[in-house]
mmCIF file of C-alpha atoms and ligand atoms in Angstrom:
data_model
loop_
_atom_site.group_PDB
_atom_site.id
_atom_site.type_symbol
_atom_site.label_atom_id
_atom_site.label_comp_id
_atom_site.label_asym_id
_atom_site.label_seq_id
_atom_site.Cartn_x
_atom_site.Cartn_y
_atom_site.Cartn_z
ATOM 1 C CA UNK A 5 0.041 -0.043 0.008
ATOM 2 C CA UNK A 6 1.202 3.504 -0.769
ATOM 3 C CA UNK A 7 1.712 5.413 2.508
ATOM 4 C CA UNK A 8 3.390 8.540 0.852
ATOM 5 C CA UNK A 9 2.781 9.613 -2.638
ATOM 6 C CA UNK A 10 5.601 11.791 -4.035
ATOM 7 C CA UNK A 11 5.048 11.411 -7.754
ATOM 8 C CA UNK A 12 2.790 14.426 -8.461
ATOM 9 C CA UNK A 13 4.498 15.324 -11.606
ATOM 10 C CA UNK A 14 3.164 12.052 -13.059
ATOM 11 C CA UNK A 15 -0.350 12.735 -11.841
ATOM 12 C CA UNK A 16 -2.076 14.347 -8.854
ATOM 13 C CA UNK A 17 -5.039 13.117 -6.723
ATOM 14 C CA UNK A 18 -8.205 15.100 -7.448
ATOM 15 C CA UNK A 19 -8.904 17.502 -4.581
ATOM 16 C CA UNK A 20 -12.164 17.001 -2.538
ATOM 17 C CA UNK A 21 -13.379 20.523 -3.532
ATOM 18 C CA UNK A 22 -12.769 19.700 -7.223
ATOM 19 C CA UNK A 23 -14.735 16.438 -7.024
ATOM 20 C CA UNK A 24 -17.572 18.287 -5.267
ATOM 21 C CA UNK A 25 -17.610 20.930 -8.113
ATOM 22 C CA UNK A 26 -17.749 18.326 -10.834
ATOM 23 C CA UNK A 27 -20.212 15.847 -9.319
ATOM 24 C CA UNK A 28 -23.449 17.811 -10.308
ATOM 25 C CA UNK A 29 -22.293 17.583 -13.973
ATOM 26 C CA UNK A 30 -23.130 13.941 -13.927
ATOM 27 C CA UNK A 31 -26.712 14.470 -12.656
ATOM 28 C CA UNK A 32 -28.163 17.986 -12.469
ATOM 29 C CA UNK A 33 -26.295 19.724 -15.199
ATOM 30 C CA UNK A 34 -25.464 16.705 -17.405
ATOM 31 C CA UNK A 35 -26.671 18.431 -20.649
ATOM 32 C CA UNK A 36 -24.845 18.988 -23.897
ATOM 33 C CA UNK A 37 -23.599 22.608 -23.846
ATOM 34 C CA UNK A 38 -24.739 22.831 -27.544
ATOM 35 C CA UNK A 39 -28.357 22.050 -26.691
ATOM 36 C CA UNK A 40 -30.731 24.985 -26.447
ATOM 37 C CA UNK A 41 -32.998 23.549 -23.785
ATOM 38 C CA UNK A 42 -32.540 24.252 -20.135
ATOM 39 C CA UNK A 43 -30.460 21.206 -19.458
ATOM 40 C CA UNK A 44 -27.915 22.203 -22.186
ATOM 41 C CA UNK A 45 -27.961 25.836 -21.077
ATOM 42 C CA UNK A 46 -27.074 24.829 -17.530
ATOM 43 C CA UNK A 47 -24.076 22.890 -18.793
ATOM 44 C CA UNK A 48 -22.974 25.797 -20.982
ATOM 45 C CA UNK A 49 -23.110 28.163 -17.963
ATOM 46 C CA UNK A 50 -20.768 25.745 -16.138
ATOM 47 C CA UNK A 51 -18.378 25.614 -19.122
ATOM 48 C CA UNK A 52 -18.373 29.467 -19.403
ATOM 49 C CA UNK A 53 -17.600 29.715 -15.679
ATOM 50 C CA UNK A 54 -14.668 27.272 -15.927
ATOM 51 C CA UNK A 55 -13.331 29.167 -18.958
ATOM 52 C CA UNK A 56 -13.271 32.327 -16.856
ATOM 53 C CA UNK A 57 -11.491 30.489 -14.011
ATOM 54 C CA UNK A 58 -8.851 29.037 -16.279
ATOM 55 C CA UNK A 59 -8.441 32.362 -18.066
ATOM 56 C CA UNK A 60 -7.838 34.041 -14.656
ATOM 57 C CA UNK A 61 -5.147 31.444 -13.910
ATOM 58 C CA UNK A 62 -3.397 32.086 -17.172
ATOM 59 C CA UNK A 63 -3.934 35.853 -17.206
ATOM 60 C CA UNK A 64 -5.700 35.903 -20.605
ATOM 61 C CA UNK A 65 -9.180 36.383 -22.056
ATOM 62 C CA UNK A 66 -11.812 33.546 -21.626
ATOM 63 C CA UNK A 67 -12.153 33.491 -25.394
ATOM 64 C CA UNK A 68 -8.487 32.652 -25.747
ATOM 65 C CA UNK A 69 -8.992 29.252 -23.914
ATOM 66 C CA UNK A 70 -9.601 26.027 -25.963
ATOM 67 C CA UNK A 71 -10.423 23.051 -23.796
ATOM 68 C CA UNK A 72 -8.644 19.865 -24.842
ATOM 69 C CA UNK A 73 -8.228 16.325 -23.506
ATOM 70 C CA UNK A 74 -4.921 17.185 -21.836
ATOM 71 C CA UNK A 75 -1.252 18.186 -22.336
ATOM 72 C CA UNK A 76 -0.541 15.829 -25.250
ATOM 73 C CA UNK A 77 -3.423 17.064 -27.279
ATOM 74 C CA UNK A 78 -2.639 20.794 -26.429
ATOM 75 C CA UNK A 79 0.981 20.347 -27.569
ATOM 76 C CA UNK A 80 -0.065 18.475 -30.751
ATOM 77 C CA UNK A 81 -2.778 21.088 -31.550
ATOM 78 C CA UNK A 82 -0.233 23.982 -30.954
ATOM 79 C CA UNK A 83 2.415 22.555 -33.157
ATOM 80 C CA UNK A 84 0.446 20.887 -35.946
ATOM 81 C CA UNK A 85 -2.011 23.657 -35.975
ATOM 82 C CA UNK A 86 0.680 26.290 -36.759
ATOM 83 C CA UNK A 87 3.179 24.437 -38.950
ATOM 84 C CA UNK A 88 3.107 23.666 -42.675
ATOM 85 C CA UNK A 89 5.640 21.813 -44.866
ATOM 86 C CA UNK A 90 8.697 24.093 -45.451
ATOM 87 C CA UNK A 91 8.261 25.805 -42.099
ATOM 88 C CA UNK A 92 11.081 25.732 -39.428
ATOM 89 C CA UNK A 93 10.457 25.145 -35.755
ATOM 90 C CA UNK A 94 12.915 25.794 -32.826
ATOM 91 C CA UNK A 95 12.415 23.550 -29.854
ATOM 92 C CA UNK A 96 14.682 22.209 -27.076
ATOM 93 C CA UNK A 97 16.190 18.804 -26.394
ATOM 94 C CA UNK A 98 14.497 18.567 -23.082
ATOM 95 C CA UNK A 99 10.861 18.952 -24.064
ATOM 96 C CA UNK A 100 8.239 16.301 -23.241
ATOM 97 C CA UNK A 101 7.626 13.568 -25.833
ATOM 98 C CA UNK A 102 4.329 15.320 -26.690
ATOM 99 C CA UNK A 103 6.394 18.103 -28.268
ATOM 100 C CA UNK A 104 9.413 16.057 -29.386
ATOM 101 C CA UNK A 105 7.232 13.261 -30.991
ATOM 102 C CA UNK A 106 5.181 15.951 -32.787
ATOM 103 C CA UNK A 107 8.404 17.559 -34.110
ATOM 104 C CA UNK A 108 9.509 14.255 -35.512
ATOM 105 C CA UNK A 109 6.175 13.842 -37.196
ATOM 106 C CA UNK A 110 6.502 17.400 -38.557
ATOM 107 C CA UNK A 111 9.927 16.462 -40.020
ATOM 108 C CA UNK A 112 8.325 13.597 -41.913
ATOM 109 C CA UNK A 113 5.838 16.160 -43.221
ATOM 110 C CA UNK A 114 8.632 18.291 -44.616
ATOM 111 C CA UNK A 115 9.145 20.822 -41.845
ATOM 112 C CA UNK A 116 12.649 21.694 -40.499
ATOM 113 C CA UNK A 117 13.290 21.212 -36.795
ATOM 114 C CA UNK A 118 16.090 22.636 -34.631
ATOM 115 C CA UNK A 119 16.380 21.053 -31.135
ATOM 116 C CA UNK A 120 18.566 23.265 -29.070
ATOM 117 C CA UNK A 121 20.567 22.004 -26.143
ATOM 118 C CA UNK A 122 20.612 23.233 -22.541
ATOM 119 C CA UNK A 123 23.337 24.233 -20.095
ATOM 120 C CA UNK A 124 24.360 21.900 -17.302
ATOM 121 C CA UNK A 125 21.751 23.380 -14.960
ATOM 122 C CA UNK A 126 19.012 22.293 -17.270
ATOM 123 C CA UNK A 127 18.081 25.788 -18.778
ATOM 124 C CA UNK A 128 17.816 26.784 -22.335
ATOM 125 C CA UNK A 129 19.999 29.735 -23.220
ATOM 126 C CA UNK A 130 17.794 32.467 -24.813
ATOM 127 C CA UNK A 131 20.799 33.345 -27.089
ATOM 128 C CA UNK A 132 20.806 29.880 -28.526
ATOM 129 C CA UNK A 133 17.125 30.433 -29.524
ATOM 130 C CA UNK A 134 18.050 33.750 -31.126
ATOM 131 C CA UNK A 135 20.948 32.115 -33.022
ATOM 132 C CA UNK A 136 18.697 29.343 -34.337
ATOM 133 C CA UNK A 137 16.330 31.723 -36.001
ATOM 134 C CA UNK A 138 16.002 31.375 -39.759
ATOM 135 C CA UNK A 139 14.026 33.084 -42.495
ATOM 136 C CA UNK A 140 11.455 30.285 -42.457
ATOM 137 C CA UNK A 141 11.136 30.006 -38.711
ATOM 138 C CA UNK A 142 7.443 29.989 -37.967
ATOM 139 C CA UNK A 143 7.269 28.699 -34.392
ATOM 140 C CA UNK A 144 9.321 28.437 -31.234
ATOM 141 C CA UNK A 145 8.225 25.818 -28.656
ATOM 142 C CA UNK A 146 10.059 25.912 -25.370
ATOM 143 C CA UNK A 147 8.502 24.495 -22.238
ATOM 144 C CA UNK A 148 7.940 26.649 -19.104
ATOM 145 C CA UNK A 149 9.089 24.018 -16.538
ATOM 146 C CA UNK A 150 10.689 20.703 -17.136
ATOM 147 C CA UNK A 151 8.724 17.730 -15.947
ATOM 148 C CA UNK A 152 11.832 15.703 -14.758
ATOM 149 C CA UNK A 153 13.964 18.374 -13.159
ATOM 150 C CA UNK A 154 11.370 21.051 -12.494
ATOM 151 C CA UNK A 155 13.767 23.626 -13.895
ATOM 152 C CA UNK A 156 11.994 26.784 -15.025
ATOM 153 C CA UNK A 157 12.962 28.043 -18.452
ATOM 154 C CA UNK A 158 13.493 31.735 -19.329
ATOM 155 C CA UNK A 159 10.241 31.963 -21.159
ATOM 156 C CA UNK A 160 9.780 35.648 -20.789
ATOM 157 C CA UNK A 161 13.140 36.384 -22.531
ATOM 158 C CA UNK A 162 12.328 33.832 -25.263
ATOM 159 C CA UNK A 163 8.896 35.407 -25.725
ATOM 160 C CA UNK A 164 10.637 38.778 -26.283
ATOM 161 C CA UNK A 165 12.943 37.161 -28.844
ATOM 162 C CA UNK A 166 9.966 35.682 -30.673
ATOM 163 C CA UNK A 167 8.075 38.906 -30.712
ATOM 164 C CA UNK A 168 11.095 40.799 -32.064
ATOM 165 C CA UNK A 169 11.629 38.195 -34.704
ATOM 166 C CA UNK A 170 7.868 38.154 -35.489
ATOM 167 C CA UNK A 171 7.741 34.407 -34.828
ATOM 168 C CA UNK A 172 4.913 32.551 -33.058
ATOM 169 C CA UNK A 173 5.767 31.244 -29.565
ATOM 170 C CA UNK A 174 4.329 28.160 -27.817
ATOM 171 C CA UNK A 175 5.149 27.079 -24.290
ATOM 172 C CA UNK A 176 4.228 23.857 -22.645
ATOM 173 C CA UNK A 177 3.309 25.024 -19.149
ATOM 174 C CA UNK A 178 1.870 21.626 -18.076
ATOM 175 C CA UNK A 179 4.341 21.353 -15.075
ATOM 176 C CA UNK A 180 4.198 25.057 -14.271
ATOM 177 C CA UNK A 181 0.439 25.764 -14.167
ATOM 178 C CA UNK A 182 -0.924 25.612 -10.643
ATOM 179 C CA UNK A 183 2.588 25.459 -9.193
ATOM 180 C CA UNK A 184 3.886 28.883 -10.055
ATOM 181 C CA UNK A 185 1.926 31.952 -11.322
ATOM 182 C CA UNK A 186 1.620 31.776 -15.080
ATOM 183 C CA UNK A 187 0.819 34.894 -17.155
ATOM 184 C CA UNK A 188 0.420 34.466 -20.887
ATOM 185 C CA UNK A 189 0.579 38.262 -21.173
ATOM 186 C CA UNK A 190 3.938 38.590 -19.470
ATOM 187 C CA UNK A 191 5.434 35.594 -21.280
ATOM 188 C CA UNK A 192 4.132 37.136 -24.528
ATOM 189 C CA UNK A 193 3.441 33.705 -25.897
ATOM 190 C CA UNK A 194 0.813 32.934 -28.495
ATOM 191 C CA UNK A 195 0.017 29.415 -27.390
ATOM 192 C CA UNK A 196 0.401 27.720 -23.944
ATOM 193 C CA UNK A 197 -0.567 24.252 -22.913
ATOM 194 C CA UNK A 198 -1.859 23.102 -19.531
ATOM 195 C CA UNK A 199 -3.137 19.706 -18.323
ATOM 196 C CA UNK A 200 -5.705 19.062 -15.552
ATOM 197 C CA UNK A 201 -4.301 15.966 -13.899
ATOM 198 C CA UNK A 202 -1.049 17.770 -13.131
ATOM 199 C CA UNK A 203 -2.928 20.286 -11.007
ATOM 200 C CA UNK A 204 -5.459 18.232 -9.073
ATOM 201 C CA UNK A 205 -8.172 17.961 -11.687
ATOM 202 C CA UNK A 206 -8.866 14.517 -13.263
ATOM 203 C CA UNK A 207 -7.005 12.904 -16.155
ATOM 204 C CA UNK A 208 -8.298 13.568 -19.719
ATOM 205 C CA UNK A 209 -8.833 17.371 -19.662
ATOM 206 C CA UNK A 210 -6.655 20.291 -20.317
ATOM 207 C CA UNK A 211 -6.555 23.621 -22.090
ATOM 208 C CA UNK A 212 -4.605 25.441 -24.771
ATOM 209 C CA UNK A 213 -4.256 29.197 -24.612
ATOM 210 C CA UNK A 214 -4.526 30.570 -28.154
ATOM 211 C CA UNK A 215 -3.804 34.312 -28.319
ATOM 212 C CA UNK A 216 -6.547 36.317 -30.093
ATOM 213 C CA UNK A 217 -5.661 36.628 -33.734
ATOM 214 C CA UNK A 218 -3.560 33.401 -33.861
ATOM 215 C CA UNK A 219 -4.645 31.352 -36.903
ATOM 216 C CA UNK A 220 -4.668 27.717 -35.771
ATOM 217 C CA UNK A 221 -5.544 24.757 -38.007
ATOM 218 C CA UNK A 222 -7.774 22.353 -35.923
ATOM 219 C CA UNK A 223 -6.663 18.724 -35.332
ATOM 220 C CA UNK A 224 -10.220 17.401 -35.531
ATOM 221 C CA UNK A 225 -13.059 18.232 -37.851
ATOM 222 C CA UNK A 226 -16.691 18.133 -36.747
ATOM 223 C CA UNK A 227 -18.881 20.552 -34.909
ATOM 224 C CA UNK A 228 -18.061 24.195 -34.258
ATOM 225 C CA UNK A 229 -17.065 23.569 -30.582
ATOM 226 C CA UNK A 230 -14.547 25.792 -28.952
ATOM 227 C CA UNK A 231 -14.957 28.496 -31.777
ATOM 228 C CA UNK A 232 -14.028 25.755 -34.418
ATOM 229 C CA UNK A 233 -10.686 25.233 -32.854
ATOM 230 C CA UNK A 234 -11.505 21.831 -31.242
ATOM 231 C CA UNK A 235 -14.445 19.860 -32.495
ATOM 232 C CA UNK A 236 -16.156 17.377 -30.151
ATOM 233 C CA UNK A 237 -18.755 17.580 -27.353
ATOM 234 C CA UNK A 238 -17.113 19.225 -24.378
ATOM 235 C CA UNK A 239 -15.980 17.101 -21.412
ATOM 236 C CA UNK A 240 -18.207 19.134 -19.136
ATOM 237 C CA UNK A 241 -17.243 17.361 -15.846
ATOM 238 C CA UNK A 242 -13.593 17.559 -16.610
ATOM 239 C CA UNK A 243 -13.817 21.169 -17.721
ATOM 240 C CA UNK A 244 -15.673 22.150 -14.524
ATOM 241 C CA UNK A 245 -12.978 20.338 -12.546
ATOM 242 C CA UNK A 246 -10.153 22.104 -14.322
ATOM 243 C CA UNK A 247 -11.897 25.489 -13.668
ATOM 244 C CA UNK A 248 -12.145 24.647 -9.922
ATOM 245 C CA UNK A 249 -8.585 23.357 -9.774
ATOM 246 C CA UNK A 250 -7.503 26.721 -11.422
ATOM 247 C CA UNK A 251 -9.521 28.638 -8.789
ATOM 248 C CA UNK A 252 -7.865 26.630 -5.908
ATOM 249 C CA UNK A 253 -4.439 27.153 -7.367
ATOM 250 C CA UNK A 254 -4.994 30.944 -7.551
ATOM 251 C CA UNK A 255 -6.167 31.034 -3.933
ATOM 252 C CA UNK A 256 -3.077 29.011 -2.965
ATOM 253 C CA UNK A 257 -0.722 31.671 -4.505
ATOM 254 C CA UNK A 258 -2.593 34.360 -2.472
ATOM 255 C CA UNK A 259 -1.929 32.367 0.694
ATOM 256 C CA UNK A 260 1.702 31.730 -0.203
ATOM 257 C CA UNK A 261 1.257 28.005 -0.552
ATOM 258 C CA UNK A 262 3.878 27.849 -3.271
ATOM 259 C CA UNK A 263 6.509 29.151 -0.841
ATOM 260 C CA UNK A 264 5.446 26.602 1.817
ATOM 261 C CA UNK A 265 5.789 23.869 -0.742
ATOM 262 C CA UNK A 266 9.339 24.876 -1.684
ATOM 263 C CA UNK A 267 10.213 24.904 1.997
ATOM 264 C CA UNK A 268 8.938 21.393 2.356
ATOM 265 C CA UNK A 269 10.768 20.253 -0.848
ATOM 266 C CA UNK A 270 13.991 21.930 0.296
ATOM 267 C CA UNK A 271 13.725 20.067 3.647
ATOM 268 C CA UNK A 272 13.208 16.800 1.814
ATOM 269 C CA UNK A 273 16.153 17.463 -0.554
ATOM 270 C CA UNK A 274 18.591 18.700 2.164
ATOM 271 C CA UNK A 275 17.531 15.986 4.577
ATOM 272 C CA UNK A 276 18.333 13.318 1.973
ATOM 273 C CA UNK A 277 21.651 14.827 0.936
ATOM 274 C CA UNK A 278 22.715 15.183 4.555
ATOM 275 C CA UNK A 279 22.378 11.405 4.900
ATOM 276 C CA UNK A 280 23.650 10.133 1.556
ATOM 277 C CA UNK A 281 27.022 10.553 0.100
ATOM 278 C CA UNK A 282 27.673 10.641 -3.643
ATOM 279 C CA UNK A 283 24.310 12.148 -4.313
ATOM 280 C CA UNK A 284 23.281 15.506 -5.657
ATOM 281 C CA UNK A 285 20.407 17.535 -7.150
ATOM 282 C CA UNK A 286 19.992 17.574 -10.938
ATOM 283 C CA UNK A 287 19.319 21.216 -11.960
ATOM 284 C CA UNK A 288 20.482 22.666 -8.681
ATOM 285 C CA UNK A 289 21.252 26.367 -8.974
ATOM 286 C CA UNK A 290 18.509 26.970 -11.611
ATOM 287 C CA UNK A 291 15.096 28.347 -10.685
ATOM 288 C CA UNK A 292 12.708 25.432 -10.214
ATOM 289 C CA UNK A 293 8.988 24.867 -9.630
ATOM 290 C CA UNK A 294 8.491 24.559 -5.854
ATOM 291 C CA UNK A 295 7.532 20.812 -5.765
ATOM 292 C CA UNK A 296 10.216 18.947 -7.641
ATOM 293 C CA UNK A 297 13.507 17.450 -6.715
ATOM 294 C CA UNK A 298 15.481 15.220 -8.992
ATOM 295 C CA UNK A 299 18.319 13.518 -7.157
ATOM 296 C CA UNK A 300 21.105 11.202 -8.422
ATOM 297 C CA UNK A 301 22.554 8.499 -6.150
ATOM 298 C CA UNK A 302 25.695 7.166 -7.775
ATOM 299 C CA UNK A 303 26.084 3.377 -7.961
ATOM 300 C CA UNK A 304 22.297 2.750 -7.682
ATOM 301 C CA UNK A 305 19.784 2.112 -10.488
ATOM 302 C CA UNK A 306 16.997 4.581 -10.404
ATOM 303 C CA UNK A 307 14.543 1.866 -11.476
ATOM 304 C CA UNK A 308 15.655 -0.424 -8.556
ATOM 305 C CA UNK A 309 15.114 2.569 -6.172
ATOM 306 C CA UNK A 310 11.615 3.077 -7.428
ATOM 307 C CA UNK A 311 10.676 -0.563 -7.047
ATOM 308 C CA UNK A 312 12.320 -0.855 -3.560
ATOM 309 C CA UNK A 313 10.673 2.275 -2.341
ATOM 310 C CA UNK A 314 7.317 1.283 -3.722
ATOM 311 C CA UNK A 315 7.558 -2.001 -1.698
ATOM 312 C CA UNK A 316 7.960 0.091 1.393
ATOM 313 C CA UNK A 317 5.005 2.413 0.485
ATOM 314 C CA UNK A 318 6.717 5.312 -1.072
ATOM 315 C CA UNK A 319 5.778 6.299 -4.652
ATOM 316 C CA UNK A 320 8.433 8.213 -6.682
ATOM 317 C CA UNK A 321 9.617 7.893 -10.247
ATOM 318 C CA UNK A 322 12.837 7.409 -12.225
ATOM 319 C CA UNK A 323 13.639 9.520 -15.305
ATOM 320 C CA UNK A 324 14.829 6.439 -17.093
ATOM 321 C CA UNK A 325 12.416 4.238 -18.984
ATOM 322 C CA UNK A 326 12.552 0.736 -20.159
ATOM 323 C CA UNK A 327 12.704 0.666 -23.956
ATOM 324 C CA UNK A 328 13.221 -2.479 -26.021
ATOM 325 C CA UNK A 329 14.408 -4.327 -22.959
ATOM 326 C CA UNK A 330 17.108 -1.811 -22.013
ATOM 327 C CA UNK A 331 17.003 0.946 -19.454
ATOM 328 C CA UNK A 332 17.255 4.147 -21.475
ATOM 329 C CA UNK A 333 18.593 7.043 -19.458
ATOM 330 C CA UNK A 334 16.482 10.217 -19.381
ATOM 331 C CA UNK A 335 16.933 12.438 -22.524
ATOM 332 C CA UNK A 336 16.635 15.496 -20.286
ATOM 333 C CA UNK A 337 19.506 14.457 -17.906
ATOM 334 C CA UNK A 338 21.664 13.410 -20.848
ATOM 335 C CA UNK A 339 21.002 16.751 -22.513
ATOM 336 C CA UNK A 340 22.328 18.377 -19.340
ATOM 337 C CA UNK A 341 25.520 16.513 -19.736
ATOM 338 C CA UNK A 342 25.131 13.914 -17.069
ATOM 339 C CA UNK A 343 26.948 10.600 -17.816
ATOM 340 C CA UNK A 344 24.484 7.809 -18.669
ATOM 341 C CA UNK A 345 25.206 5.972 -15.439
ATOM 342 C CA UNK A 346 24.423 9.128 -13.287
ATOM 343 C CA UNK A 347 21.225 9.679 -15.299
ATOM 344 C CA UNK A 348 20.176 6.128 -14.662
ATOM 345 C CA UNK A 349 20.949 6.619 -11.068
ATOM 346 C CA UNK A 350 18.467 9.469 -10.637
ATOM 347 C CA UNK A 351 14.938 9.590 -9.161
ATOM 348 C CA UNK A 352 12.409 12.282 -9.086
ATOM 349 C CA UNK A 353 10.381 13.219 -6.015
ATOM 350 C CA UNK A 354 7.521 15.588 -6.617
ATOM 351 C CA UNK A 355 5.128 16.967 -3.994
ATOM 352 C CA UNK A 356 1.449 17.861 -4.360
ATOM 353 C CA UNK A 357 -1.036 19.879 -2.390
ATOM 354 C CA UNK A 358 -2.164 16.878 -0.405
ATOM 355 C CA UNK A 359 1.357 16.047 0.845
ATOM 356 C CA UNK A 360 2.284 16.798 4.514
ATOM 357 C CA UNK A 361 5.368 17.133 6.620
ATOM 358 C CA UNK A 362 4.812 13.492 7.677
ATOM 359 C CA UNK A 363 5.162 12.375 4.017
ATOM 360 C CA UNK A 364 8.513 14.152 3.845
ATOM 361 C CA UNK A 365 9.563 12.455 7.052
ATOM 362 C CA UNK A 366 8.626 9.084 5.580
ATOM 363 C CA UNK A 367 10.787 9.804 2.510
ATOM 364 C CA UNK A 368 13.601 11.045 4.807
ATOM 365 C CA UNK A 369 13.564 7.716 6.547
ATOM 366 C CA UNK A 370 13.094 5.418 3.513
ATOM 367 C CA UNK A 371 15.312 6.955 0.867
ATOM 368 C CA UNK A 372 18.642 6.823 2.652
ATOM 369 C CA UNK A 373 18.234 3.286 4.070
ATOM 370 C CA UNK A 374 17.161 2.054 0.538
ATOM 371 C CA UNK A 375 20.172 3.618 -1.161
ATOM 372 C CA UNK A 376 22.410 2.048 1.453
ATOM 373 C CA UNK A 377 20.902 -1.321 1.029
ATOM 374 C CA UNK A 378 21.062 -1.213 -2.789
ATOM 375 C CA UNK A 379 24.628 -0.074 -2.673
ATOM 376 C CA UNK A 380 25.580 -2.854 -0.329
ATOM 377 C CA UNK A 381 24.035 -5.330 -2.723
ATOM 378 C CA UNK A 382 25.989 -3.792 -5.655
ATOM 379 C CA UNK A 383 29.129 -5.829 -6.602
ATOM 380 C CA UNK A 384 30.811 -2.666 -7.998
ATOM 381 C CA UNK A 385 30.204 -0.381 -5.074
ATOM 382 C CA UNK A 386 32.951 -0.057 -2.471
ATOM 383 C CA UNK A 387 31.128 -0.592 0.869
ATOM 384 C CA UNK A 388 33.697 1.560 2.661
ATOM 385 C CA UNK A 389 32.324 4.655 0.811
ATOM 386 C CA UNK A 390 28.959 4.372 2.636
ATOM 387 C CA UNK A 391 28.735 6.887 5.369
ATOM 388 C CA UNK A 392 25.337 6.523 6.816
HETATM 389 N N1 PLP B 2 3.977 18.160 -21.219
HETATM 390 C C1 PLP B 2 4.507 17.917 -20.050
HETATM 391 C C2 PLP B 2 5.708 18.853 -19.654
HETATM 392 C C3 PLP B 2 4.288 16.911 -19.244
HETATM 393 O O1 PLP B 2 4.939 16.649 -18.093
HETATM 394 C C4 PLP B 2 3.221 16.051 -19.688
HETATM 395 C C5 PLP B 2 2.850 14.795 -18.829
HETATM 396 O O2 PLP B 2 3.587 14.224 -18.113
HETATM 397 C C6 PLP B 2 2.499 16.322 -20.939
HETATM 398 C C7 PLP B 2 2.961 17.341 -21.653
HETATM 399 C C8 PLP B 2 1.406 15.406 -21.379
HETATM 400 O O3 PLP B 2 0.243 15.771 -20.607
HETATM 401 P P1 PLP B 2 -1.016 14.676 -20.604
HETATM 402 O O4 PLP B 2 -0.570 13.602 -19.710
HETATM 403 O O5 PLP B 2 -2.066 15.498 -20.023
HETATM 404 O O6 PLP B 2 -1.309 14.326 -21.969
#
């Protein structure tokens, strides 16, 4: 049984107040928002309210919000909706596969793609974006916060570069929204993706901010939903949940909950590093979202850590993924210049609103003892090096 869940960058539990907000959508206001009868109108009112709540979170107009099925769809819609064969897109090597995979598809379609690298702290250098600009550059897509390291990217500077070059700018803010204030206006982006299940709404709902005047080709053809930018009957319960989660996040910023979370995260991180040698934080020194800590433990496999910790009731994740029978190190950590062995030795701990100081205490007890045990079992690790 999971006793402490510290994998909130993968998905978050739906908050009780969010469940409460969405429940009437299954019974009282279950209508189709396109229907003109009272039942449909009630659903439409709910969707309108949620649109205002999400717009408030992103500091934009309600009409600039397009509801989607989540982050993957938002990223696909932003990129495929803006690019045509012959166009050039600038992205980074540390993007989520929703962006990187779409870029590969765009290449097959006849688009040109530049994937810029990052510095050792995990940040994109705005200058390398400027240098990558070409005559046919149509879109820049750089994420706001990285899902593995939590490192915040200099999106405001990149937005300025895009505006000066008269190039469209998309940012994947899936891991930033709800954790740090996000202002589409200040970033000066034209497109911005968020996902409900990363901010305590359910899986399967999200939104794409599309700046007024941005001409976007839809992914789906059908009805004129979402001002013809996303056909398909709206996921009313999901949209209402996303709106409520946006409101809760805004209230949290007013109460300084983001600062409290970073204090908790820092205690977790420092507590682990104080007990374990040959360990360190990936992306340390760079600005980060307040909930994420990506830590390497040399001489240990991240996957083994995840499994061992899970058996003890602590849920965390490893950046590495099993692909074709081999453990592939994280493309993000490799892009930051980590040797493959250190990238494989990394795990990500990510907090959510539901986490308490006790959850951190559990992690502080379990992580060091698990590292020590796995190192002891390792034939290559010198046992004398263990200092706990
Ligand atoms: N972008 C980032 C940065 C993510 O972390 C994720 C999910 O992990 C996605 C996009 C995809 O979002 P979704 O799971 O809602 O499709």
